Tab-separated table of C-alpha atoms and ligand atoms in Angstrom:
chain	number	residue	atom	x	y	z
C	1	MET	CA	19.826	180.280	-32.513
C	2	ARG	CA	17.747	181.166	-29.791
C	3	ARG	CA	14.749	179.268	-31.471
C	4	ARG	CA	17.185	175.796	-31.735
C	5	ALA	CA	18.675	175.903	-27.889
C	6	ASN	CA	14.543	175.722	-26.419
C	7	LEU	CA	13.521	173.411	-28.911
C	8	ARG	CA	16.166	170.869	-27.570
C	9	ALA	CA	15.706	172.076	-24.224
C	10	LEU	CA	12.463	171.019	-24.737
C	11	LEU	CA	13.221	168.092	-26.518
C	12	PRO	CA	13.377	165.738	-23.050
C	13	ALA	CA	9.373	166.881	-22.589
C	14	LEU	CA	8.520	166.419	-26.289
C	15	LEU	CA	9.819	162.517	-26.227
C	16	LEU	CA	8.687	161.743	-22.622
C	17	LEU	CA	4.895	162.994	-24.045
C	18	THR	CA	4.865	160.965	-27.117
C	19	GLY	CA	5.957	158.212	-24.994
C	20	ALA	CA	9.432	157.727	-27.438
C	21	ALA	CA	11.720	158.172	-24.093
C	22	PRO	CA	11.521	155.651	-20.873
C	23	PRO	CA	10.675	156.824	-18.781
C	24	SER	CA	13.751	157.202	-15.784
C	25	PRO	CA	13.899	154.210	-13.122
C	26	ALA	CA	11.489	154.136	-10.448
C	27	PHE	CA	13.096	151.230	-8.612
C	28	ASP	CA	16.091	148.955	-8.078
C	29	LEU	CA	16.316	145.582	-7.860
C	30	VAL	CA	19.276	143.218	-7.285
C	31	ALA	CA	19.133	139.433	-7.881
C	32	LEU	CA	19.725	137.477	-4.699
C	33	GLY	CA	18.837	134.386	-6.096
C	34	VAL	CA	17.467	133.356	-9.591
C	35	ASN	CA	16.531	129.283	-9.289
C	36	GLY	CA	14.120	127.258	-8.626
C	37	GLY	CA	14.280	124.094	-7.060
C	38	ILE	CA	17.770	122.238	-6.318
C	39	GLU	CA	20.591	124.806	-7.258
C	40	GLU	CA	21.307	127.793	-4.757
C	41	PRO	CA	20.950	130.124	-4.619
C	42	THR	CA	17.722	130.572	-4.708
C	43	SER	CA	14.897	133.017	-5.547
C	44	ALA	CA	15.526	136.588	-3.558
C	45	TYR	CA	14.692	139.999	-5.279
C	46	HIS	CA	16.190	143.047	-2.843
C	47	ILE	CA	13.705	145.459	-4.017
C	48	THR	CA	14.152	149.826	-3.091
C	49	ALA	CA	12.255	152.645	-3.813
C	50	ARG	CA	15.013	154.848	-6.799
C	51	GLY	CA	17.015	157.082	-4.041
C	52	ALA	CA	15.267	155.223	-0.656
C	53	ARG	CA	17.747	153.802	1.693
C	54	SER	CA	15.977	150.932	2.938
C	55	GLY	CA	13.466	148.672	0.890
C	56	VAL	CA	12.210	145.123	1.177
C	57	MET	CA	13.098	141.758	0.137
C	58	CYS	CA	10.290	140.256	-2.093
C	59	ASP	CA	11.554	136.045	-1.121
C	60	ALA	CA	14.406	135.448	0.721
C	61	GLY	CA	15.846	131.640	-0.423
C	62	THR	CA	19.418	133.028	-0.161
C	63	LEU	CA	20.111	135.751	2.134
C	64	ALA	CA	23.695	136.318	2.708
C	65	ALA	CA	25.604	134.046	0.345
C	66	GLY	CA	23.429	136.454	-1.906
C	67	ILE	CA	24.295	139.517	-0.942
C	68	ASP	CA	28.411	138.266	-0.862
C	69	GLN	CA	27.340	137.194	-5.075
C	70	ALA	CA	25.595	140.263	-5.916
C	71	GLN	CA	28.767	142.528	-4.127
C	72	ARG	CA	31.037	140.549	-6.291
C	73	ARG	CA	29.135	141.127	-9.766
C	74	GLY	CA	28.333	144.789	-9.420
C	75	GLY	CA	24.909	145.041	-7.668
C	76	TYR	CA	25.540	147.206	-5.505
C	77	PRO	CA	26.674	149.395	-6.943
C	78	ARG	CA	28.053	151.955	-3.347
C	79	ALA	CA	30.750	149.149	-1.699
C	80	ALA	CA	28.710	148.352	1.173
C	81	SER	CA	29.662	145.474	3.448
C	82	ARG	CA	27.006	142.360	4.093
C	83	GLN	CA	25.736	143.710	6.900
C	84	GLU	CA	24.752	146.806	5.945
C	85	VAL	CA	23.102	145.654	3.112
C	86	MET	CA	21.185	143.552	5.427
C	87	ALA	CA	20.397	146.804	7.760
C	88	SER	CA	19.063	148.582	4.831
C	89	ILE	CA	16.616	145.514	4.746
C	90	SER	CA	13.187	147.281	6.112
C	91	ALA	CA	11.070	144.120	5.935
C	92	TYR	CA	10.356	140.491	4.593
C	93	LEU	CA	8.135	139.983	1.561
C	94	ILE	CA	7.535	135.682	1.175
C	95	THR	CA	4.982	134.800	-1.338
C	96	HIS	CA	4.559	131.591	0.148
C	97	ALA	CA	6.318	128.846	2.585
C	98	HIS	CA	8.999	126.565	0.480
C	99	LEU	CA	12.052	126.192	1.375
C	100	ASP	CA	13.048	127.719	-1.463
C	101	HIS	CA	12.368	130.897	-0.818
C	102	VAL	CA	12.484	131.131	2.515
C	103	ALA	CA	15.725	129.395	3.424
C	104	GLY	CA	18.300	132.053	3.371
C	105	LEU	CA	15.736	134.613	5.603
C	106	VAL	CA	15.926	131.015	8.660
C	107	LEU	CA	19.300	130.511	8.503
C	108	ALA	CA	20.678	134.523	7.798
C	109	SER	CA	17.855	135.059	11.210
C	110	PRO	CA	20.728	135.229	14.565
C	111	ASN	CA	22.400	137.385	12.536
C	112	ASP	CA	19.349	139.648	11.492
C	113	THR	CA	18.407	142.947	13.158
C	114	LYS	CA	14.726	143.702	13.504
C	115	LYS	CA	12.073	143.472	10.798
C	116	ASP	CA	8.983	142.993	10.241
C	117	ILE	CA	7.574	139.606	7.844
C	118	MET	CA	5.023	140.554	6.140
C	119	ALA	CA	2.728	137.998	4.170
C	120	LEU	CA	-0.635	136.472	4.058
C	121	ALA	CA	-2.262	135.095	6.781
C	122	PRO	CA	-1.310	130.904	6.215
C	123	VAL	CA	2.452	132.054	4.866
C	124	ASN	CA	2.470	133.168	8.498
C	125	GLN	CA	1.425	130.612	10.359
C	126	ALA	CA	3.253	128.423	8.260
C	127	LEU	CA	6.890	130.104	9.061
C	128	ALA	CA	5.869	129.829	12.281
C	129	ASP	CA	4.535	126.328	12.832
C	130	HIS	CA	7.165	124.985	10.540
C	131	TYR	CA	10.601	126.933	11.067
C	132	PHE	CA	10.078	129.625	13.627
C	133	ASN	CA	8.918	126.720	16.584
C	134	TRP	CA	12.251	125.673	18.535
C	135	SER	CA	12.162	122.104	16.793
C	136	ALA	CA	13.869	123.314	12.797
C	137	TRP	CA	14.672	126.604	14.222
C	138	PRO	CA	14.842	128.927	17.436
C	139	ASN	CA	11.045	130.676	17.538
C	140	MET	CA	12.582	133.845	16.052
C	141	GLY	CA	8.827	135.346	15.180
C	142	ASP	CA	6.762	136.568	17.673
C	143	ARG	CA	4.310	134.045	17.212
C	144	GLY	CA	3.799	130.472	18.237
C	145	ALA	CA	6.462	128.223	20.166
C	146	ALA	CA	7.244	130.439	24.173
C	147	PRO	CA	9.699	131.877	24.520
C	148	ARG	CA	9.780	134.146	21.200
C	149	LEU	CA	12.250	136.041	20.395
C	150	ALA	CA	10.637	138.395	18.411
C	151	ARG	CA	13.334	139.191	16.149
C	152	TYR	CA	10.758	139.279	13.329
C	153	HIS	CA	7.512	140.442	13.632
C	154	TYR	CA	4.532	138.495	11.258
C	155	ARG	CA	2.659	141.135	9.530
C	156	ASP	CA	-0.603	139.611	7.584
C	157	LEU	CA	-2.037	141.436	4.454
C	158	GLU	CA	-5.216	140.973	3.407
C	159	PRO	CA	-5.768	139.096	-0.124
C	160	GLY	CA	-6.600	142.267	-2.227
C	161	GLY	CA	-5.854	145.423	-0.023
C	162	PRO	CA	-6.123	147.614	0.843
C	163	PRO	CA	-1.965	148.787	0.335
C	164	THR	CA	-0.272	148.389	4.148
C	165	LEU	CA	2.822	150.773	3.429
C	166	ILE	CA	5.816	148.913	4.823
C	167	ALA	CA	7.742	150.804	8.245
C	168	GLY	CA	10.786	152.187	7.247
C	169	THR	CA	10.482	152.745	3.524
C	170	ALA	CA	8.035	154.490	0.918
C	171	ILE	CA	6.373	151.613	0.034
C	172	SER	CA	3.267	150.535	0.000
C	173	VAL	CA	2.835	146.853	-0.830
C	174	THR	CA	-1.086	145.395	-1.357
C	175	ALA	CA	-1.203	141.352	-1.436
C	176	TYR	CA	-2.704	139.521	-4.026
C	177	ARG	CA	-3.835	134.898	-3.544
C	178	LEU	CA	-2.134	132.919	-6.777
C	179	SER	CA	-2.357	128.904	-6.758
C	180	HIS	CA	0.850	126.833	-5.772
C	181	ALA	CA	-0.347	123.657	-6.863
C	182	GLY	CA	-3.356	123.980	-4.929
C	183	SER	CA	-1.027	125.213	-1.976
C	184	PRO	CA	-1.371	129.311	-0.828
C	185	SER	CA	1.128	131.522	-2.840
C	186	THR	CA	1.176	135.660	-3.000
C	187	ALA	CA	1.354	137.713	-6.195
C	188	PHE	CA	2.722	141.174	-3.857
C	189	LEU	CA	2.253	144.140	-5.899
C	190	LEU	CA	5.045	146.853	-4.667
C	191	GLN	CA	3.914	151.566	-4.875
C	192	SER	CA	6.373	153.834	-4.404
C	193	GLY	CA	4.598	157.303	-5.441
C	194	SER	CA	2.927	156.864	-8.774
C	195	ASP	CA	4.770	153.968	-9.415
C	196	ALA	CA	4.387	150.125	-9.082
C	197	LEU	CA	6.724	146.468	-9.273
C	198	LEU	CA	4.972	143.092	-9.726
C	199	CYS	CA	6.504	140.124	-7.662
C	200	LEU	CA	5.152	136.696	-7.794
C	201	GLY	CA	5.614	133.744	-6.405
C	202	ASP	CA	5.153	131.022	-7.739
C	203	THR	CA	2.458	130.166	-9.578
C	204	GLY	CA	0.650	127.134	-11.922
C	205	PRO	CA	-1.768	128.651	-15.294
C	206	ASP	CA	-5.657	129.347	-13.969
C	207	ALA	CA	-6.553	126.198	-16.321
C	208	VAL	CA	-4.245	123.264	-14.492
C	209	GLU	CA	-4.902	125.133	-10.567
C	210	GLY	CA	-9.165	125.330	-11.476
C	211	SER	CA	-8.735	128.995	-9.967
C	212	THR	CA	-9.311	132.243	-11.112
C	213	HIS	CA	-6.144	133.752	-9.262
C	214	LEU	CA	-4.237	135.336	-11.676
C	215	ASN	CA	-7.365	135.782	-13.579
C	216	ASP	CA	-7.547	138.548	-10.591
C	217	LEU	CA	-4.399	139.365	-10.122
C	218	TRP	CA	-4.107	140.486	-14.480
C	219	ARG	CA	-7.544	142.342	-13.826
C	220	ALA	CA	-6.213	144.674	-11.022
C	221	VAL	CA	-2.992	145.511	-13.089
C	222	ALA	CA	-4.506	146.369	-16.048
C	223	PRO	CA	-5.411	150.075	-15.703
C	224	LEU	CA	-1.125	150.371	-14.104
C	225	VAL	CA	-0.135	148.781	-18.281
C	226	GLN	CA	-2.796	151.006	-19.027
C	227	GLN	CA	-0.923	154.353	-17.377
C	228	GLY	CA	2.700	153.561	-18.179
C	229	ARG	CA	2.608	153.114	-14.520
C	230	LEU	CA	4.081	149.356	-13.566
C	231	ARG	CA	7.881	149.350	-14.407
C	232	GLY	CA	8.332	144.935	-14.435
C	233	ILE	CA	6.257	142.071	-13.721
C	234	LEU	CA	8.826	139.478	-11.579
C	235	ILE	CA	7.404	135.758	-12.280
C	236	GLU	CA	8.707	131.558	-13.311
C	237	ALA	CA	8.576	130.059	-15.993
C	238	SER	CA	9.485	126.749	-13.842
C	239	TYR	CA	10.220	124.206	-16.462
C	240	PRO	CA	10.898	124.419	-21.156
C	241	ASP	CA	8.045	122.939	-23.182
C	242	PRO	CA	6.451	120.361	-23.350
C	243	VAL	CA	5.161	119.422	-20.119
C	244	PRO	CA	1.967	117.300	-18.998
C	245	ASP	CA	-0.390	119.628	-17.292
C	246	ASN	CA	-0.567	116.836	-14.709
C	247	GLN	CA	3.509	116.875	-14.343
C	248	LEU	CA	3.437	121.217	-14.384
C	249	TYR	CA	3.232	120.722	-9.578
C	250	GLY	CA	1.714	124.664	-9.489
C	251	HIS	CA	4.080	126.173	-11.820
C	252	LEU	CA	4.608	127.111	-15.639
C	253	THR	CA	6.177	127.495	-18.757
C	254	PRO	CA	7.025	129.885	-22.005
C	255	SER	CA	3.488	128.447	-23.396
C	256	TRP	CA	1.353	128.608	-19.653
C	257	LEU	CA	3.370	132.258	-19.296
C	258	GLY	CA	2.268	133.668	-22.685
C	259	LYS	CA	-1.089	132.251	-22.262
C	260	GLU	CA	-1.624	134.011	-18.779
C	261	LEU	CA	0.195	137.397	-20.441
C	262	GLN	CA	-2.059	137.011	-23.739
C	263	ALA	CA	-5.391	137.272	-20.722
C	264	LEU	CA	-3.185	140.639	-19.668
C	265	ARG	CA	-2.716	141.792	-23.033
C	266	GLY	CA	-6.171	141.798	-23.921
C	267	MET	CA	-7.315	143.588	-20.538
C	268	VAL	CA	-5.147	146.132	-21.198
C	269	GLY	CA	-5.993	147.299	-24.553
C	270	ASN	CA	-2.914	149.015	-25.345
C	271	ASP	CA	-0.735	146.483	-27.446
C	272	ALA	CA	2.414	149.220	-27.147
C	273	ARG	CA	2.203	149.206	-23.704
C	274	MET	CA	2.387	145.832	-23.089
C	275	LYS	CA	5.372	145.408	-25.602
C	276	ALA	CA	7.052	147.689	-23.183
C	277	LEU	CA	6.435	145.792	-20.244
C	278	PRO	CA	9.959	144.087	-18.366
C	279	ILE	CA	8.306	140.666	-18.095
C	280	LEU	CA	11.081	139.381	-15.727
C	281	VAL	CA	11.102	135.939	-16.006
C	282	THR	CA	12.025	134.162	-12.444
C	283	HIS	CA	12.805	130.218	-10.672
C	284	ILE	CA	13.898	128.638	-14.231
C	285	LYS	CA	14.665	125.338	-12.542
C	286	PRO	CA	17.732	123.863	-13.509
C	287	SER	CA	17.913	120.876	-15.877
C	288	GLU	CA	20.579	117.657	-14.709
C	289	ALA	CA	22.182	117.947	-18.113
C	290	PRO	CA	22.866	119.879	-21.301
C	291	PRO	CA	21.166	121.501	-22.283
C	292	SER	CA	20.416	123.940	-19.329
C	293	ASN	CA	16.192	124.751	-18.821
C	294	ARG	CA	17.557	128.501	-19.107
C	295	GLU	CA	18.728	128.357	-22.702
C	296	THR	CA	15.592	126.607	-23.256
C	297	VAL	CA	13.335	129.074	-21.794
C	298	SER	CA	14.541	131.569	-22.754
C	299	ARG	CA	14.871	130.562	-26.316
C	300	GLN	CA	11.003	130.059	-25.602
C	301	LEU	CA	9.536	132.882	-24.710
C	302	HIS	CA	12.043	134.601	-27.576
C	303	ASP	CA	9.641	132.620	-29.974
C	304	LEU	CA	6.581	133.694	-28.184
C	305	GLY	CA	7.204	136.605	-30.102
C	306	PHE	CA	5.472	140.193	-28.683
C	307	PHE	CA	7.078	140.291	-25.009
C	308	ASN	CA	9.583	142.050	-23.868
C	309	PHE	CA	10.794	139.347	-21.933
C	310	ILE	CA	14.310	139.258	-19.215
C	311	ILE	CA	15.250	136.889	-17.910
C	312	MET	CA	16.826	137.369	-14.602
C	313	GLU	CA	20.514	136.385	-13.496
C	314	GLN	CA	22.397	135.996	-10.600
C	315	GLY	CA	23.840	139.025	-8.212
C	316	ARG	CA	22.641	141.587	-11.287
C	317	PRO	CA	20.912	145.140	-11.021
C	318	TYR	CA	18.407	145.599	-12.584
C	319	ALA	CA	16.940	149.348	-12.963
C	320	LEU	CA	12.944	149.507	-13.137
G	401	ZN	ZN1	9.844	127.787	-5.912
């Protein structure tokens, strides 16, 4: 009797050691906006280290409308007002300055609390030059046209590190460059304790962009996948196949996403780890007519096989 009881007590630990059971979640993510292009709400992901009060936004294409929708769809388990959710955001990580990634931040700024905007230097500069400039919108930042209302403090991140602690959270961030039709975009590697999560902005494939940015990113995160520490990759698949390379405009299709992930898989060299890694697919551009691009992209990714693709849904929570 006693031996059986001891075995039962040991079972969870044994499962963890053999890799049979998934580890308990390290991050909570609420998808406030998952669309690319014309249909709102657009790209915005609210990420919190499990158990923490404050988290970050990876992009803010939508904010107030996305929070309201997520509350209706059960994205936030505890009943919290929009203001409370807004106040629980410690910083905005902005991948690039295109409107579908920043519109929510700009529109909500008069009702927002003081926060950092963390981005690569050219992205922060674009926000200061083109939005918070008293022409497009009052200057809510602490750079550019006077008077500077300084609700937002721009923090420029060095590409490739070192990790920067996000004030008010237990998360540190490293920014990696991406190429989006030749203009700068960013991947953010978030780390909390020994766990990590990767959030990519818009990106074209290296082969089409004439870049090595994705390859460099894969090389940087491959050890985290090998060690089972990377909890997920948020990455775009904007259009269904086929799209001629000269009409990708700095985006991925399912076949290009598959090729890029095969490059990562080769570096990881551990198919069990790679297969288990959640690939959270974002930024699908809505179609003008049926069938929906969501359905087509979803089917095409499924047909690729091997990878653990999850098509992200508006307003839903994800435990990663
Ligand atoms: Zn976009």
